[in-house]
GROMACS .gro file of N, CA and C in nm:
model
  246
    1UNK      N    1  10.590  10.504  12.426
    1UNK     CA    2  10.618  10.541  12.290
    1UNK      C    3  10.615  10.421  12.199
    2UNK      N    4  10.665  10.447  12.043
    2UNK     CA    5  10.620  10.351  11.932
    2UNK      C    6  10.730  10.322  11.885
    3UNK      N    7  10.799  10.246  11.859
    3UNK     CA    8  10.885  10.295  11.679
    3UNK      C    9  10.849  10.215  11.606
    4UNK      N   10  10.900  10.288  11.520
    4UNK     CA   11  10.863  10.172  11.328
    4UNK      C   12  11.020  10.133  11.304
    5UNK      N   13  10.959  10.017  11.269
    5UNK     CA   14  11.063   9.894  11.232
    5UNK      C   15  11.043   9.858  11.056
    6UNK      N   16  11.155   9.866  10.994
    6UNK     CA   17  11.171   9.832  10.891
    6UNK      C   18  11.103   9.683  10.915
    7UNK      N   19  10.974   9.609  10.879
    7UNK     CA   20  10.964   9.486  10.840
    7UNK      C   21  11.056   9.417  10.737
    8UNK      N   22  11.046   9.521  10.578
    8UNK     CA   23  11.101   9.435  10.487
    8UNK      C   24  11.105   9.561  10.368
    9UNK      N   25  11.202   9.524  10.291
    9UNK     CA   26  11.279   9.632  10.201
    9UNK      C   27  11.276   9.601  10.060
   10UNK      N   28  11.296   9.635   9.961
   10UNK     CA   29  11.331   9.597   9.856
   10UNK      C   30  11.381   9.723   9.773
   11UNK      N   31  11.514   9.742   9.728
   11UNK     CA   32  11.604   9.852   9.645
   11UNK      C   33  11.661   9.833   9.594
   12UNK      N   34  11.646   9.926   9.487
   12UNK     CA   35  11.696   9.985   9.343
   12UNK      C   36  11.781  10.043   9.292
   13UNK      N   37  11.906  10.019   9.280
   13UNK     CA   38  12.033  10.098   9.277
   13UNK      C   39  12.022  10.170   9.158
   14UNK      N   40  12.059  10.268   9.081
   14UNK     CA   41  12.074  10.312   8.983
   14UNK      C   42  12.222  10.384   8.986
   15UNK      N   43  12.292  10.402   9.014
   15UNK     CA   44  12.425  10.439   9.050
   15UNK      C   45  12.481  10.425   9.204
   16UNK      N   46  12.621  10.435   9.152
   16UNK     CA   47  12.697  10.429   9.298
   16UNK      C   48  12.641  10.524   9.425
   17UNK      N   49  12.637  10.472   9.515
   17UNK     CA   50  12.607  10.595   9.658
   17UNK      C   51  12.722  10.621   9.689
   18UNK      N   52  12.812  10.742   9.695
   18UNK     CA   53  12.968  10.780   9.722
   18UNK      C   54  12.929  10.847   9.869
   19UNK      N   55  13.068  10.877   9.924
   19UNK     CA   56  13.059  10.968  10.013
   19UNK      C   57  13.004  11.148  10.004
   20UNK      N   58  12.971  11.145  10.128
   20UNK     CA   59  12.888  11.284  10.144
   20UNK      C   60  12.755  11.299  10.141
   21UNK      N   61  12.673  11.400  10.135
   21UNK     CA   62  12.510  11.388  10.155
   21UNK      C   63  12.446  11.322  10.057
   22UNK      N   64  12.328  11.257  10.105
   22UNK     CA   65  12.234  11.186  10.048
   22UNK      C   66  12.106  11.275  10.077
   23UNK      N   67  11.989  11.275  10.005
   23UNK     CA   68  11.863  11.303   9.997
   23UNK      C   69  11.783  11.237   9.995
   24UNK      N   70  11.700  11.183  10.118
   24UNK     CA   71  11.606  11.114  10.111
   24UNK      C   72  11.425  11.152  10.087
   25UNK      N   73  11.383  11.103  10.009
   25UNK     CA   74  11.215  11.171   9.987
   25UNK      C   75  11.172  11.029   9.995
   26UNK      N   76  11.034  11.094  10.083
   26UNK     CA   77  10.967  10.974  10.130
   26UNK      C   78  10.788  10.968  10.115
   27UNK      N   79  10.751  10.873  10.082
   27UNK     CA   80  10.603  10.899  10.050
   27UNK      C   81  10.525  10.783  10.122
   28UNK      N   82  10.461  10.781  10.202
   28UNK     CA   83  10.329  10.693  10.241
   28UNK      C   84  10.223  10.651  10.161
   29UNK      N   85  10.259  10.544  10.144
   29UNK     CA   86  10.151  10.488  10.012
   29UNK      C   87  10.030  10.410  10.063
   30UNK      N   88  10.031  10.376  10.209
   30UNK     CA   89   9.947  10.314  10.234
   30UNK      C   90   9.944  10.319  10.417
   31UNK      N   91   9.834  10.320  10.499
   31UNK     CA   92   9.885  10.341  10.675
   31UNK      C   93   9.721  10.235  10.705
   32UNK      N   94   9.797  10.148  10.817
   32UNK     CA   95   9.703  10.054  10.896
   32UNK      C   96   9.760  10.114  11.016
   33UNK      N   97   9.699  10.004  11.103
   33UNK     CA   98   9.679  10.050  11.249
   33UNK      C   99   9.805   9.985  11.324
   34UNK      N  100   9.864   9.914  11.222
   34UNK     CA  101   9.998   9.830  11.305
   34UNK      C  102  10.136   9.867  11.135
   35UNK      N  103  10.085   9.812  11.021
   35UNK     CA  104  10.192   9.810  10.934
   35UNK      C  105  10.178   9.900  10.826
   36UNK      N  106  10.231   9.977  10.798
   36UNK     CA  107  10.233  10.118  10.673
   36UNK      C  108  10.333  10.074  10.556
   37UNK      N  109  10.337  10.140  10.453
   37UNK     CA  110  10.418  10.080  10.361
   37UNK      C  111  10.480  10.279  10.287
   38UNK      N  112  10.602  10.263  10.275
   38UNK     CA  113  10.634  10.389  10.204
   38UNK      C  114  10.681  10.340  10.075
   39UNK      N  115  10.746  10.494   9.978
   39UNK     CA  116  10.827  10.446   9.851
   39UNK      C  117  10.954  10.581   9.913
   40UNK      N  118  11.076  10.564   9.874
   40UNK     CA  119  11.151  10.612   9.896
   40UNK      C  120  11.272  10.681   9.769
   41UNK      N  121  11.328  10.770   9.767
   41UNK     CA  122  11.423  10.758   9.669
   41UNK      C  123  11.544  10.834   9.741
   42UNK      N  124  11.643  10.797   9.712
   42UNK     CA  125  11.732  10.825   9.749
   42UNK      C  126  11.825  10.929   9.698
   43UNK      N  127  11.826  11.047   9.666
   43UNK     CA  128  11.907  11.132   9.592
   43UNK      C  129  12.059  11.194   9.601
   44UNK      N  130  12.154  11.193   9.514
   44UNK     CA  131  12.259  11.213   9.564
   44UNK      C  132  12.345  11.323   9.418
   45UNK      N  133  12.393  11.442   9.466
   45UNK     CA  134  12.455  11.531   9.345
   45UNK      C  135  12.341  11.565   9.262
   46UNK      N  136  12.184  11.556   9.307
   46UNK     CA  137  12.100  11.660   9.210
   46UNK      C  138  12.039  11.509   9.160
   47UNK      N  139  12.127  11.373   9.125
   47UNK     CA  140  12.029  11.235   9.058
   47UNK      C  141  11.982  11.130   9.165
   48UNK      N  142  11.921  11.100   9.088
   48UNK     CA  143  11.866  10.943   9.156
   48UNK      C  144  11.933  10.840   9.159
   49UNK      N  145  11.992  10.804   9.291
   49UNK     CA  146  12.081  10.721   9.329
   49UNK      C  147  12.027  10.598   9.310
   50UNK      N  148  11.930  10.570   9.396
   50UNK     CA  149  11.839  10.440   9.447
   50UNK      C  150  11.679  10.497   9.460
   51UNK      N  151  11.626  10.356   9.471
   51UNK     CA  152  11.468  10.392   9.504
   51UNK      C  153  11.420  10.235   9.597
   52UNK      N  154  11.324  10.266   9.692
   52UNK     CA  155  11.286  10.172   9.775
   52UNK      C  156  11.169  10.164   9.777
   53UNK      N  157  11.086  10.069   9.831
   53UNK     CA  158  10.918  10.038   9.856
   53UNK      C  159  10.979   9.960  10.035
   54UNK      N  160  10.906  10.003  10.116
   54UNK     CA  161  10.937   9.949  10.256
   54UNK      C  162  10.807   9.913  10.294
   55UNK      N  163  10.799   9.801  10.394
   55UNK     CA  164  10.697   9.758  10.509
   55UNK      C  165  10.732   9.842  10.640
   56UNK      N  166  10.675   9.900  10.737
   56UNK     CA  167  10.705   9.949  10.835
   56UNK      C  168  10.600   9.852  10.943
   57UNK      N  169  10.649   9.803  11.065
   57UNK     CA  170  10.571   9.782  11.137
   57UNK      C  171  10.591   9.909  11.276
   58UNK      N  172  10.512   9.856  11.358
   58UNK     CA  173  10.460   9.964  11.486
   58UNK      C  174  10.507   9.898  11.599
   59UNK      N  175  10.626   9.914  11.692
   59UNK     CA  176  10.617   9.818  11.792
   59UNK      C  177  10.625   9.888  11.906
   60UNK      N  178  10.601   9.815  12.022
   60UNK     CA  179  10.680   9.872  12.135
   60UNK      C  180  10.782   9.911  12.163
   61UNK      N  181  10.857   9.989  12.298
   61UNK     CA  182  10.960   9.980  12.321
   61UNK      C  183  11.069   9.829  12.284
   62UNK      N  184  10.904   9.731  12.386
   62UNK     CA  185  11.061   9.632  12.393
   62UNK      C  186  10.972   9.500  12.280
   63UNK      N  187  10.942   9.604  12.185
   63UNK     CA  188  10.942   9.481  11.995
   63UNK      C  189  10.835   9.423  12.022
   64UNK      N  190  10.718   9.421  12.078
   64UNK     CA  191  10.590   9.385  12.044
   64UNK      C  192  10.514   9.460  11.932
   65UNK      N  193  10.443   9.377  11.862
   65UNK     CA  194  10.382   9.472  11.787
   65UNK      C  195  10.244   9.560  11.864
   66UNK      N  196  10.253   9.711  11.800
   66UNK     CA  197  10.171   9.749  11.849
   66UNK      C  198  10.097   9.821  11.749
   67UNK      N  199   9.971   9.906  11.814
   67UNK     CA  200   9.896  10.003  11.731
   67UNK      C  201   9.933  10.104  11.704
   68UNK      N  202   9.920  10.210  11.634
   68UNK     CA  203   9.988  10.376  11.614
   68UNK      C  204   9.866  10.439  11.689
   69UNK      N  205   9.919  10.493  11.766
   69UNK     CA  206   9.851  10.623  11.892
   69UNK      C  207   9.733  10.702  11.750
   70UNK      N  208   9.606  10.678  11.799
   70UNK     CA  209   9.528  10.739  11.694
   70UNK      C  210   9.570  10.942  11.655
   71UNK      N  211   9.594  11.010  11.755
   71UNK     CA  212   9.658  11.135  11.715
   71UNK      C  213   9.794  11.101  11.608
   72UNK      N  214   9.849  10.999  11.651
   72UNK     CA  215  10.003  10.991  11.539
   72UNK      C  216   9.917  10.960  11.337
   73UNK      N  217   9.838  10.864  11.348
   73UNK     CA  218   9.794  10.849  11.274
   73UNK      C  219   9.733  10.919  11.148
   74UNK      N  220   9.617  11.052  11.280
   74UNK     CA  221   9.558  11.116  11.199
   74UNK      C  222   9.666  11.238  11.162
   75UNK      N  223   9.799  11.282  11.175
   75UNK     CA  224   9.888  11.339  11.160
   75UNK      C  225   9.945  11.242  10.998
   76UNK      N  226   9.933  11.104  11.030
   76UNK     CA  227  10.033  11.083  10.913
   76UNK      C  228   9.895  11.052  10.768
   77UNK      N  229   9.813  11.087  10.788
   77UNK     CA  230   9.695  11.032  10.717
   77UNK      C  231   9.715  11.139  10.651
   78UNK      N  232   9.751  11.320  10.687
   78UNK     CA  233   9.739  11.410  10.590
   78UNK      C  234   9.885  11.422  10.524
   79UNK      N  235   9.945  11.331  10.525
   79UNK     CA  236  10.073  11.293  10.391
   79UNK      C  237  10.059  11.180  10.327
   80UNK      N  238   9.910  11.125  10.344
   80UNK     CA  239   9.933  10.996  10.277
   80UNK      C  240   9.884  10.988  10.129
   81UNK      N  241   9.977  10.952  10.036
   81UNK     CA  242   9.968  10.984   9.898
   81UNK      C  243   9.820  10.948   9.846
   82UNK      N  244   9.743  11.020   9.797
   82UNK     CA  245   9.576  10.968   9.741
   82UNK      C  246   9.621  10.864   9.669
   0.00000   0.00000   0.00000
């Protein structure tokens, strides 16, 4: 198997995050064969809490970097924002 690793983050607070549910929406703005990049927002009580832009890398179990399994790929290619 794969996982994605937060490489690197950068967020946008626009109000407090309190206790209880959060809403996360997530968009793929960009997919390589090792590092993808999303935008994120964070929703909380109906507003916009926060917003993010992330690096994702692809690694192994044990943290090598790796490739994304070409079936995982062509799965995330039909959410990837035009």
């Amino acid at each position: 198997g794969i996982h994605l690793v937060v490489a690197d983050i950068a967020t946008t607070f626009r109000r407090p995050v309190g206790p209880g549910m959060v809403e996360v929406h997530s968009e793929l703005l960009e997919l390589g064969r090792v590092q993808s990049r999303w935008y994120q927002e964070v929703h909380q009580d109906g507003e916009l809490a926060a917003f993010q832009h992330l690096r994702a890398a692809a690694t192994a179990p044990e943290g090598r970097p790796t490739r994304v399994p070409t079936e995982i790929v062509d799965l995330l290619t039909t959410v990837l924002r035009p």
